[in-house]
Coordinates of C-alpha atoms and ligand atoms in Angstrom, one line a residue:
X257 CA 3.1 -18.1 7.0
X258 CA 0.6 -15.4 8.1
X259 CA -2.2 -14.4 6.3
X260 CA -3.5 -11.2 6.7
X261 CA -6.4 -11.8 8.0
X262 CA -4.5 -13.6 10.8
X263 CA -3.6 -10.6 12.8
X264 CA -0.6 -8.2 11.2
X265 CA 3.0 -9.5 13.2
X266 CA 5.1 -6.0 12.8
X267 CA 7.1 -7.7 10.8
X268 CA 5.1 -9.4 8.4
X269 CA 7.0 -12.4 6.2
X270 CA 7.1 -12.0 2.2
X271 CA 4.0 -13.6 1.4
X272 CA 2.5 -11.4 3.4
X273 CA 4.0 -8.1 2.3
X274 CA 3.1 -9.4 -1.1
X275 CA -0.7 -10.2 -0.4
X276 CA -1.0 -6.7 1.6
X277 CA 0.7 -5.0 -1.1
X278 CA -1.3 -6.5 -4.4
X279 CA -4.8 -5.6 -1.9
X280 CA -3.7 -2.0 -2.2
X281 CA -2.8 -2.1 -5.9
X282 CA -5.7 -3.4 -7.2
X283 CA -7.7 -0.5 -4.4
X284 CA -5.5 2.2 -6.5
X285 CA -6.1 0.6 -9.7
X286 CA -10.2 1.2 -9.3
X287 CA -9.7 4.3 -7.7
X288 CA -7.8 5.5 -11.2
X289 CA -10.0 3.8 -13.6
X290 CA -13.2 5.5 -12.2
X291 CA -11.8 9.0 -11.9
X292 CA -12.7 10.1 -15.6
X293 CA -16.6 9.9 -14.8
X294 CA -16.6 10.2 -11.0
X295 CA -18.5 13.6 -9.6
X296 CA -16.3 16.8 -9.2
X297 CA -17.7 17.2 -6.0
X298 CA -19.8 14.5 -3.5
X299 CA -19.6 16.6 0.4
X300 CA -22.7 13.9 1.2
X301 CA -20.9 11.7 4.1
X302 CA -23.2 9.7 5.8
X303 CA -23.4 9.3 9.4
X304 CA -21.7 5.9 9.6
X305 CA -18.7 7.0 7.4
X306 CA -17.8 10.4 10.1
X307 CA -18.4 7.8 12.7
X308 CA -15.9 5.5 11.6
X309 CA -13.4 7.8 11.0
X310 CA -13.3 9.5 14.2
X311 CA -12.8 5.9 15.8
X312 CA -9.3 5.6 17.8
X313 CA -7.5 3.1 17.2
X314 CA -8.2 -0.3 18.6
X315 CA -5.7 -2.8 21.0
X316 CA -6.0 -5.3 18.6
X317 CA -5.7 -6.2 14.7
X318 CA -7.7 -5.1 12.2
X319 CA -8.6 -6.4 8.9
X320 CA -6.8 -4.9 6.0
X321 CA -9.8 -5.4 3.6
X322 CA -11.9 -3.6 6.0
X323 CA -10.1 -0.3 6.6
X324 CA -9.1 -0.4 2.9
X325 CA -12.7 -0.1 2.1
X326 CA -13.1 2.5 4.6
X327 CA -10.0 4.3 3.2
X328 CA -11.7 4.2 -0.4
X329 CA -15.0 5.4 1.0
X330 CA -12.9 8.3 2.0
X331 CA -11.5 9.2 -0.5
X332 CA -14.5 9.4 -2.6
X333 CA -15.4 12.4 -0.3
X334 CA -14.7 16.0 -1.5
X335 CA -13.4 17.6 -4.2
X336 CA -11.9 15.9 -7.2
X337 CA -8.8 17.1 -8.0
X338 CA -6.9 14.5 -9.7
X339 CA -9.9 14.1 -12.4
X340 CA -10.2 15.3 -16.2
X341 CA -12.8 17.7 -15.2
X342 CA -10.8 19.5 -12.4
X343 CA -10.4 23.3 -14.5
X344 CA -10.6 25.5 -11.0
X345 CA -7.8 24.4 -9.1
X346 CA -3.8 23.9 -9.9
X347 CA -2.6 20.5 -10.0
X348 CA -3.1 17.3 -8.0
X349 CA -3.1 14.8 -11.0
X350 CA -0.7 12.4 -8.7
X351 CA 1.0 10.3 -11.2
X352 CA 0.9 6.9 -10.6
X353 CA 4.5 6.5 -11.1
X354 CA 5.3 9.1 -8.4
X355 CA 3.5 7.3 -6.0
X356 CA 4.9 3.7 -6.7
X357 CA 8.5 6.0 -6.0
X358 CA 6.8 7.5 -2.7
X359 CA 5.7 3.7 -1.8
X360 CA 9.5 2.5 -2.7
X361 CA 11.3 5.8 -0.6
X362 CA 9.2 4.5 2.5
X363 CA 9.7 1.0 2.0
X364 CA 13.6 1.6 1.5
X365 CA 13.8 4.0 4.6
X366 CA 17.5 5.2 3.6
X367 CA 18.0 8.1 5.3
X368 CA 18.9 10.9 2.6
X369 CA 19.1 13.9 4.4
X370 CA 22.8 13.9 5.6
X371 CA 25.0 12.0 2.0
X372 CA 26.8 9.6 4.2
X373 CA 23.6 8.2 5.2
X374 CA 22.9 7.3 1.4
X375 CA 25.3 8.9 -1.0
X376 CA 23.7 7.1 -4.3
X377 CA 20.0 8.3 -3.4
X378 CA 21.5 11.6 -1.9
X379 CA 23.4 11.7 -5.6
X380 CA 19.6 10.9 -7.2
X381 CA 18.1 14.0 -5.4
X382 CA 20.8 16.2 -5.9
X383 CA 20.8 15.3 -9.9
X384 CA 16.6 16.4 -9.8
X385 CA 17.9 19.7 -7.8
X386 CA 20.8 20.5 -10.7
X387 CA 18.3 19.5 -13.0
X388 CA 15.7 22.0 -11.6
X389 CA 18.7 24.4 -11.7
X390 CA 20.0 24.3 -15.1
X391 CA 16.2 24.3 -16.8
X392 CA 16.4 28.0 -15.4
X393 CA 19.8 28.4 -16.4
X394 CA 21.6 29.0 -13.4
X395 CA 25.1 29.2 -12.7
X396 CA 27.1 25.7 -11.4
X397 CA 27.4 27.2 -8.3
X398 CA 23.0 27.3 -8.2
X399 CA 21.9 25.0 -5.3
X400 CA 18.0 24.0 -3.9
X401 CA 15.9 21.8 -2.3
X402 CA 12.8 19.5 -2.4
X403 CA 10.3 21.2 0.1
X404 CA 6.2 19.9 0.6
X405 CA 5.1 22.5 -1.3
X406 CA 5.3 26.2 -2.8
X407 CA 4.7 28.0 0.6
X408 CA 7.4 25.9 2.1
X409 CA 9.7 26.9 -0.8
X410 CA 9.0 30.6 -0.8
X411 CA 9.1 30.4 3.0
X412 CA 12.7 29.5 2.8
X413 CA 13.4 32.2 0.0
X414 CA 12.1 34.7 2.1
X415 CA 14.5 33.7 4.7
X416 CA 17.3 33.7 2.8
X417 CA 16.9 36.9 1.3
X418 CA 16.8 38.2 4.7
X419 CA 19.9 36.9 5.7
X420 CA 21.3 37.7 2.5
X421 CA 20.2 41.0 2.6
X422 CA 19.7 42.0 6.1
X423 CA 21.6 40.1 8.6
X424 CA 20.2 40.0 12.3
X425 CA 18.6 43.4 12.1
X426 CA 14.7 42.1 10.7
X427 CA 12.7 45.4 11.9
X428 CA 13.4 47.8 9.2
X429 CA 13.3 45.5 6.6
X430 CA 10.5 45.6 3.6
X431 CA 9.3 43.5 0.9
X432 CA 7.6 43.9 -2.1
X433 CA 5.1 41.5 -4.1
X434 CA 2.4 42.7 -6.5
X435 CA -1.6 42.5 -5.8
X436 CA -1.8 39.3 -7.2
X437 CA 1.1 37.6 -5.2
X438 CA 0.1 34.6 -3.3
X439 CA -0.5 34.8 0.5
X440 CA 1.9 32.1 1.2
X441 CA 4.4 35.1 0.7
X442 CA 2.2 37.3 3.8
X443 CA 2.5 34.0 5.9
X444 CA 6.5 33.9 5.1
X445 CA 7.1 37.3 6.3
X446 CA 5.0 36.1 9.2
X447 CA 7.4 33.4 10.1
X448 CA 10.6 35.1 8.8
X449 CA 9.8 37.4 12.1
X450 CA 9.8 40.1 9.7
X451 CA 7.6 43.5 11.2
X452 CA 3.6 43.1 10.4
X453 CA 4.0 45.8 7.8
X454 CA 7.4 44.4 6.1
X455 CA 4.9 43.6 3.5
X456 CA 4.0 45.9 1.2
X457 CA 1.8 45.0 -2.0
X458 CA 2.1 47.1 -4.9
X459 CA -0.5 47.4 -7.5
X460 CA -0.7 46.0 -11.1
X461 CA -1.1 47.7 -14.3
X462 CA -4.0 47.3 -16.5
X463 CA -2.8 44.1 -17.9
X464 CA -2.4 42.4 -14.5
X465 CA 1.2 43.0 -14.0
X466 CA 3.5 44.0 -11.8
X467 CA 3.5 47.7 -12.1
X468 CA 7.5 48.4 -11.9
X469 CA 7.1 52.3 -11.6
X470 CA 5.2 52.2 -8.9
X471 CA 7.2 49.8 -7.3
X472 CA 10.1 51.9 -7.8
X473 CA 8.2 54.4 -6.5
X474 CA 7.3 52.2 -3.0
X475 CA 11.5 51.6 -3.1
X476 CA 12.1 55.3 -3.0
X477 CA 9.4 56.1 -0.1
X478 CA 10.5 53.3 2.2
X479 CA 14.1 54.4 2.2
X480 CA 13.5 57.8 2.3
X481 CA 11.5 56.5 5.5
X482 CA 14.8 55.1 6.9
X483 CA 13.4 51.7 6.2
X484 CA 15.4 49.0 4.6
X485 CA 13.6 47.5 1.2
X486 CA 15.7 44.1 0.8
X487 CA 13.0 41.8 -1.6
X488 CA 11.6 42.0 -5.1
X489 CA 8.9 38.9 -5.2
X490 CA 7.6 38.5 -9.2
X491 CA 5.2 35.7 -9.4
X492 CA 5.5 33.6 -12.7
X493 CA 1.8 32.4 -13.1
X494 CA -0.2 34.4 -10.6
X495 CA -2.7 32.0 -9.2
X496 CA -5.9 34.3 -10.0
X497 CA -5.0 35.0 -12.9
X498 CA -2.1 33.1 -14.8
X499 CA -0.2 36.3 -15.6
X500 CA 3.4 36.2 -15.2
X501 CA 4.9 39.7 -14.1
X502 CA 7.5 41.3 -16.3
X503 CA 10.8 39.4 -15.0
X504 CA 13.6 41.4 -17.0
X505 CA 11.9 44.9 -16.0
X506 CA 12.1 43.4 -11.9
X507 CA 15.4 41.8 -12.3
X508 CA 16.9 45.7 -13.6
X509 CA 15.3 47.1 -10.9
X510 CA 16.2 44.6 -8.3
X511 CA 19.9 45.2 -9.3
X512 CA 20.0 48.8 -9.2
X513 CA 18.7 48.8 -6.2
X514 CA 20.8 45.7 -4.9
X515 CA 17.6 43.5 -3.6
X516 CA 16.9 40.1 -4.3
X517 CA 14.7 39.1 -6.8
X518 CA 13.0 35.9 -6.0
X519 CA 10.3 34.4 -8.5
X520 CA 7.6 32.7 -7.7
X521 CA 7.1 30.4 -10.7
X522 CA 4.6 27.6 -8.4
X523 CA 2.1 27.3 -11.1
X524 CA 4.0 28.3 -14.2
X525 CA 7.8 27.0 -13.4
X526 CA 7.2 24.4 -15.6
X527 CA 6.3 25.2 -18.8
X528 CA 9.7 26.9 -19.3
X529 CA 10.1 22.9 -20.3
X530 CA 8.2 24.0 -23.9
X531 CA 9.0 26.4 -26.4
X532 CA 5.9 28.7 -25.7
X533 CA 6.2 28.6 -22.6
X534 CA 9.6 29.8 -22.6
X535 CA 8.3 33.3 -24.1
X536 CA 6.4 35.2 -21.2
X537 CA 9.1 33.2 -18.3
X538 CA 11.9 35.2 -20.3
X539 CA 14.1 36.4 -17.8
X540 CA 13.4 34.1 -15.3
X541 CA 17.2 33.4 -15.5
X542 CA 18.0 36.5 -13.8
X543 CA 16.6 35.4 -10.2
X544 CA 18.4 35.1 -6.9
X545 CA 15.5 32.6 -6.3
X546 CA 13.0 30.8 -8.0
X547 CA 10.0 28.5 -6.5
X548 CA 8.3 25.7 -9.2
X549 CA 6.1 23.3 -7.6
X550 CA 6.3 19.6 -9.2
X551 CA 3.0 19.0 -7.8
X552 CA 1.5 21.3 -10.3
X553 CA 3.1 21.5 -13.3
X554 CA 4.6 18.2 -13.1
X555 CA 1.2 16.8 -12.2
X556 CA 3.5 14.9 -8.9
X557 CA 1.2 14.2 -5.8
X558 CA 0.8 16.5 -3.6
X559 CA 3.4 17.0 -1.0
X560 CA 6.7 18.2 -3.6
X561 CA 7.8 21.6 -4.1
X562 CA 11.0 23.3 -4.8
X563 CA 13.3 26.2 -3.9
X564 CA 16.5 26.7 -6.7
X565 CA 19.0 29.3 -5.2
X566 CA 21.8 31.2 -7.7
X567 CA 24.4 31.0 -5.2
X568 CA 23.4 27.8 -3.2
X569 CA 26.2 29.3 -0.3
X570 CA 23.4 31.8 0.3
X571 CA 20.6 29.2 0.9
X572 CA 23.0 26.9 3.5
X573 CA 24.1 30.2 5.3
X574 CA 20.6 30.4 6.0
X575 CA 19.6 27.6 7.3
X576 CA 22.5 26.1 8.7
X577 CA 23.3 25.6 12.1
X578 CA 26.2 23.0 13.1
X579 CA 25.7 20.5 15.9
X580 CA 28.7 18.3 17.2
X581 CA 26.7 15.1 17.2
X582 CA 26.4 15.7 13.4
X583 CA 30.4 16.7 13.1
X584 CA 31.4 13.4 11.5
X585 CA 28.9 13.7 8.5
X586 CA 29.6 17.4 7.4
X587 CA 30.6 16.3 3.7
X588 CA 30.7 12.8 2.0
X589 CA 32.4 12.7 -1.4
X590 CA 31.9 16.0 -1.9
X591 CA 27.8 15.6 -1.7
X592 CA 25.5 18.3 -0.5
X593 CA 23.6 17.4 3.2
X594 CA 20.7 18.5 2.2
X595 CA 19.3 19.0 5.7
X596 CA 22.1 22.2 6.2
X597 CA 20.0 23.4 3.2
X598 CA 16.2 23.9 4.2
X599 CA 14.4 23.3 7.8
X600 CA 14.0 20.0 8.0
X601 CA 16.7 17.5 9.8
X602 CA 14.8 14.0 9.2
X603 CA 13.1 13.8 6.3
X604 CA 11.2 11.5 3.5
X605 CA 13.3 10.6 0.6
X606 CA 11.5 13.4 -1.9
X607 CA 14.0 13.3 -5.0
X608 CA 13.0 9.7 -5.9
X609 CA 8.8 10.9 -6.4
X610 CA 10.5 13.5 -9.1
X611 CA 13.3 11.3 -10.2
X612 CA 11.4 7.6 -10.9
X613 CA 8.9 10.1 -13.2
X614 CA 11.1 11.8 -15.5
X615 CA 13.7 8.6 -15.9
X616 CA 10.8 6.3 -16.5
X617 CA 8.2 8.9 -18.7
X618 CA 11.4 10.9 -20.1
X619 CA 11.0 14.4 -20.2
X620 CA 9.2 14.5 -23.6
X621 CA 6.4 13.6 -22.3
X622 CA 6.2 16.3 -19.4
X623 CA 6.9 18.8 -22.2
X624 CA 4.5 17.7 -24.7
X625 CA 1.6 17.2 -22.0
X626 CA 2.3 21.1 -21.1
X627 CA 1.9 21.8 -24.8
X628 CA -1.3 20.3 -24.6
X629 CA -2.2 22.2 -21.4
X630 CA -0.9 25.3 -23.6
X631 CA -2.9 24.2 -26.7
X632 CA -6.1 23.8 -25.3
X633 CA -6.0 27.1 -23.2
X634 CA -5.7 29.0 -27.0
X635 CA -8.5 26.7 -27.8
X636 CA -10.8 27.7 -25.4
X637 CA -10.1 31.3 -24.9
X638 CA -11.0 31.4 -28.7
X639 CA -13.9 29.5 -28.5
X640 CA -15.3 32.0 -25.1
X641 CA -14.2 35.1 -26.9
X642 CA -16.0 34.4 -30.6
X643 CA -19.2 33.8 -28.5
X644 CA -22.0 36.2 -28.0
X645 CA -22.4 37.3 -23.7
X646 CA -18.6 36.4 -23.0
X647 CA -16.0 38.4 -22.9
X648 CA -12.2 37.0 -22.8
X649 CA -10.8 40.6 -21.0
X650 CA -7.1 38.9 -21.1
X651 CA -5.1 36.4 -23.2
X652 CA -4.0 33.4 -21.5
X653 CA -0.3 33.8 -21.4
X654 CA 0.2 30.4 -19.8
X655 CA -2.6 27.8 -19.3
X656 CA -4.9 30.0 -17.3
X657 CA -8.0 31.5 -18.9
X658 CA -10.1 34.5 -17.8
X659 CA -13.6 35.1 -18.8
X660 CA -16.7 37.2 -18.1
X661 CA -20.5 36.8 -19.0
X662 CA -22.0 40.2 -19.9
X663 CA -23.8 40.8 -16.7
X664 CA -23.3 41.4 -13.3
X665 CA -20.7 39.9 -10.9
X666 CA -24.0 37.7 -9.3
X667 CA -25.0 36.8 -12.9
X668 CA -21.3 35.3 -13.0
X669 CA -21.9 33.8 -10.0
X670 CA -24.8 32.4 -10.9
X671 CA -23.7 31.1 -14.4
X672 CA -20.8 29.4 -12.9
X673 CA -22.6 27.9 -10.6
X674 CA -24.8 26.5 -13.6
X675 CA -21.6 25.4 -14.9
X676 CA -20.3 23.7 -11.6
X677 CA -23.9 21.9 -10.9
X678 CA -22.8 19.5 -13.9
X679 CA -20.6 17.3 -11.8
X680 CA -18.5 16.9 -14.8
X681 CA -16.1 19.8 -15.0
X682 CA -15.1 22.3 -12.3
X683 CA -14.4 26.1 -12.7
X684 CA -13.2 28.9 -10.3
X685 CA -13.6 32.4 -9.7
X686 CA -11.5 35.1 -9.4
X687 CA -11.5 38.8 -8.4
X688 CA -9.9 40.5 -10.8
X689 CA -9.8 44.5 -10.8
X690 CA -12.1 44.2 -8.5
X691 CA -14.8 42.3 -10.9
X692 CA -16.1 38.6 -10.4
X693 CA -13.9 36.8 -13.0
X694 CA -14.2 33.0 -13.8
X695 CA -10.9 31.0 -14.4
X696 CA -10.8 28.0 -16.3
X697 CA -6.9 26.8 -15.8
X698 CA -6.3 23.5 -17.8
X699 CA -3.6 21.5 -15.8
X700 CA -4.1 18.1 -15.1
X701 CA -2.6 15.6 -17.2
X702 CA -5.7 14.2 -17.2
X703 CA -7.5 16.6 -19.2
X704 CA -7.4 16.4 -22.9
X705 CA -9.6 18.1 -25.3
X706 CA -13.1 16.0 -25.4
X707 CA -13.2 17.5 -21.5
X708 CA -12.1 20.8 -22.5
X709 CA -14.8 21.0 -25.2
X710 CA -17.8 19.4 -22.7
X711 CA -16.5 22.0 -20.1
X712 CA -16.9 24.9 -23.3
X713 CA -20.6 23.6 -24.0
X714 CA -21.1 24.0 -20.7
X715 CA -20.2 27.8 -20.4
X716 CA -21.8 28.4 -23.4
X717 CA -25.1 27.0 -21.9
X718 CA -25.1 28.9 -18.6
X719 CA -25.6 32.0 -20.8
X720 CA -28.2 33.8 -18.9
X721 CA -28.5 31.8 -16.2
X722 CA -30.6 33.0 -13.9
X723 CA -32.3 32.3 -10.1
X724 CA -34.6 30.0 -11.0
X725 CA -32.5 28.1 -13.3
Ligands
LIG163 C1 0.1 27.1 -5.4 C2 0.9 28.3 -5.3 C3 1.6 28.6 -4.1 C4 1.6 27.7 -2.9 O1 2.0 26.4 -3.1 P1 1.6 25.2 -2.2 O2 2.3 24.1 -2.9 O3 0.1 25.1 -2.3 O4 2.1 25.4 -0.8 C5 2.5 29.7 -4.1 N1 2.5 30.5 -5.2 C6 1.8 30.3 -6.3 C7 1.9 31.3 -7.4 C8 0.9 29.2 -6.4 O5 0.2 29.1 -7.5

């Protein structure tokens, strides 16, 4: 029997999987139990730490406890995202259970992509895709697949609305998203092979929407211009400022003018899991396409998005290309290969880090964890806006909250800052109508209200901030 220590066979036998494995547990274990009063931020890497990992790696063993430690040293490094007091960026609470699925995926190396190579997990994924499907209310014929992330997922909308829409001729084609779109949607044209100015970015109205006349407006020029206007993109949770656009307004408008409306629902897909959140996504429904990334609103580690299609035929048309060495595998029991479906041939095995999740938490708990998120956004935009020298411009419709000190767009800068300096919470900015805006977005599911109240104390005491402070 080898130990560890011993030198690592690359096969090692089961006491030795089982002393490797219960190393990295208890690593993980610390890791979790110190991330409710680690610093938001630590960028101080001393010299020894960027030497050792730039080092190559070596001819012979290592020792497991050795590079854990570096691996933990690491980690410690940057920005915390996965902590209570992470209120700037989306996501990245990496539930534990997600990543004991990830470990078992790897450690199971079935190969999921085409069914025959693993019906029953190819069945598991496909039952978190029709899932995914019917919490939007799509039609049985609704198909979609687990991509890394939300560009990944748009990316492939994109590309099916262009076959869908506009077959092998890409140059006259146009798009349309709103100011606030994400730029993952720029970089999917980019890819698409769509024209540099397919693009075209319509304004919002005052309350940070979607501005449907003048999009109708952009419609009419471009075809009057001979081009060929094929995509209506509405965001659902824009990520500067948590607004969704007005989805039954787009999805007329997309049908009268026969495009496809895809939705961009990566921050605020899931809250259509609770009743509030239900309200501003109304409509959603009506989309060709819709993008939800589980790594944010399902607080999944990162690396898991999703792309649902209304008419799944669309989405394999797309991407499919037959190859006679993968002839014998075209269909098994009637199961989806989910590589004729996206990109990717060879792939990890992504349903299980959704599925494990929401079989072992249920989904009750996902919904009432984004009631919280819900809750304590209305608890703190009340808070901001009852206080003298803040000014909440916008109600959070989602979990997103925008907020102004009276002053200038450096005193904001200069508050937040303040804020930021604390180590114990971390805020963003925005620029919104062309103002410095800061953005407190409560998503994490490890934030709960004692951090949402220290984070309010905090804004509260910047007031004023100035240079010197
Ligand atoms: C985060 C986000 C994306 C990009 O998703 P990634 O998972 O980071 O690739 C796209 N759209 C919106 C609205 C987002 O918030």
């Amino acid at each position: 029997m080898g130990k560890p220590t011993d030198g690592f066979p690359l096969e090692p036998d089961r006491a030795a999987m089982q002393q490797m494995g219960s190393m990295v547990l208890d690593m993980v274990s610390d890791h979790i139990a110190q991330l409710t009063d680690g610093p938001m931020a630590d960028l101080d890497e001393p010299a020894a730490l960027k030497a050792q990992t730039a080092q190559p790696p070596p001819a012979g063993p290592g020792n497991l406890g050795t590079l854990l430690a570096l691996i933990e040293q690491s980690a410690a490094k940057g920005l915390q995202i996965a902590g209570p007091g992470q209120l700037g960026y989306f996501g990245g609470g990496g539930l534990y259970t997600s990543a004991l699925a990830d470990f078992l995926g790897s450690a199971l190396n079935r190969y999921v992509p085409m069914a025959v190579g693993a019906p029953a997990l190819a069945r598991i994924e496909l039952s978190v895709v029709r899932w995914l499907c019917r919490l939007f209310e799509l039609p049985p014929e609704a198909m979609g697949i687990l991509t890394t992330g939300g560009s990944m997922a748009n990316f492939s909308a994109v590309v099916t609305a262009r076959a869908a829409k506009l077959g092998q001729e890409l140059q006259s084609g146009t798009f349309y998203v709103s100011e606030y779109a994400h730029h993952s949607l720029r970089k999917a044209a980019l890819l698409a092979g769509l024209p540099d100015d397919a693009l075209r970015t319509v304004p919002c109205t005052a309350d940070l929407r979607f501005d449907v006349d003048a999009l109708r407006q952009a419609i009419a020029r471009d075809r009057a211009r001979g081009r060929r206007p094929f995509l209506i993109v509405g965001t659902a949770g824009t990520t500067e400022t948590g607004t969704v656009d007005p989805l039954p307004k787009l999805a007329r408008l997309a049908k009268e003018e026969d495009l496809w409306l895809h939705v961009d629902a990566a921050y605020g897909g899931f809250f259509q899991l609770t009743e509030r959140g239900r309200r501003p996504l109304d409509g959603i429904h009506h989309a060709d396409s819709i993008t939800v990334d589980p790594h944010k609103g399902l607080f999944l580690p990162f690396g898991c998005g999703a792309l649902v299609v209304r008419d799944g035929r669309q989405l394999r048309a797309a991407h499919h290309i037959g190859a006679t060495y993968l002839d014998d595998v075209e269909r098994y029991d009637g199961l989806p290969n989910f590589a004729e479906y996206g990109p990717e041939l060879t792939r990890d095995f992504r349903g299980l880090r959704m599925w494990l999740p929401l079989h072992l938490h249920g989904t009750d708990a996902f919904r009432s964890a984004l009631d919280e998120k819900l809750d304590l956004a209305r608890h703190a935009a009340a808070v901001l806006a009852a206080s003298d020298g803040i000014e909440v411009p916008w109600a959070p419709e989602l979990a997103v909250v925008l907020f102004r000190y009276a002053g200038s767009d450096a005193d904001n800068q200069r508050s937040l800052e303040r804020v930021n300096a604390s180590n114990r919470v971390f805020l963003a900015r925005s620029q919104v109508q062309g103002r410095t805006t800061l953005r407190l977005s409560v998503l994490g599911h490890r934030t709960h209200f004692d951090r949402v109240d220290e984070a309010l104390q905090l804004i509260l005491g910047a007031r004023g901030a100035t240079r010197a402070a």
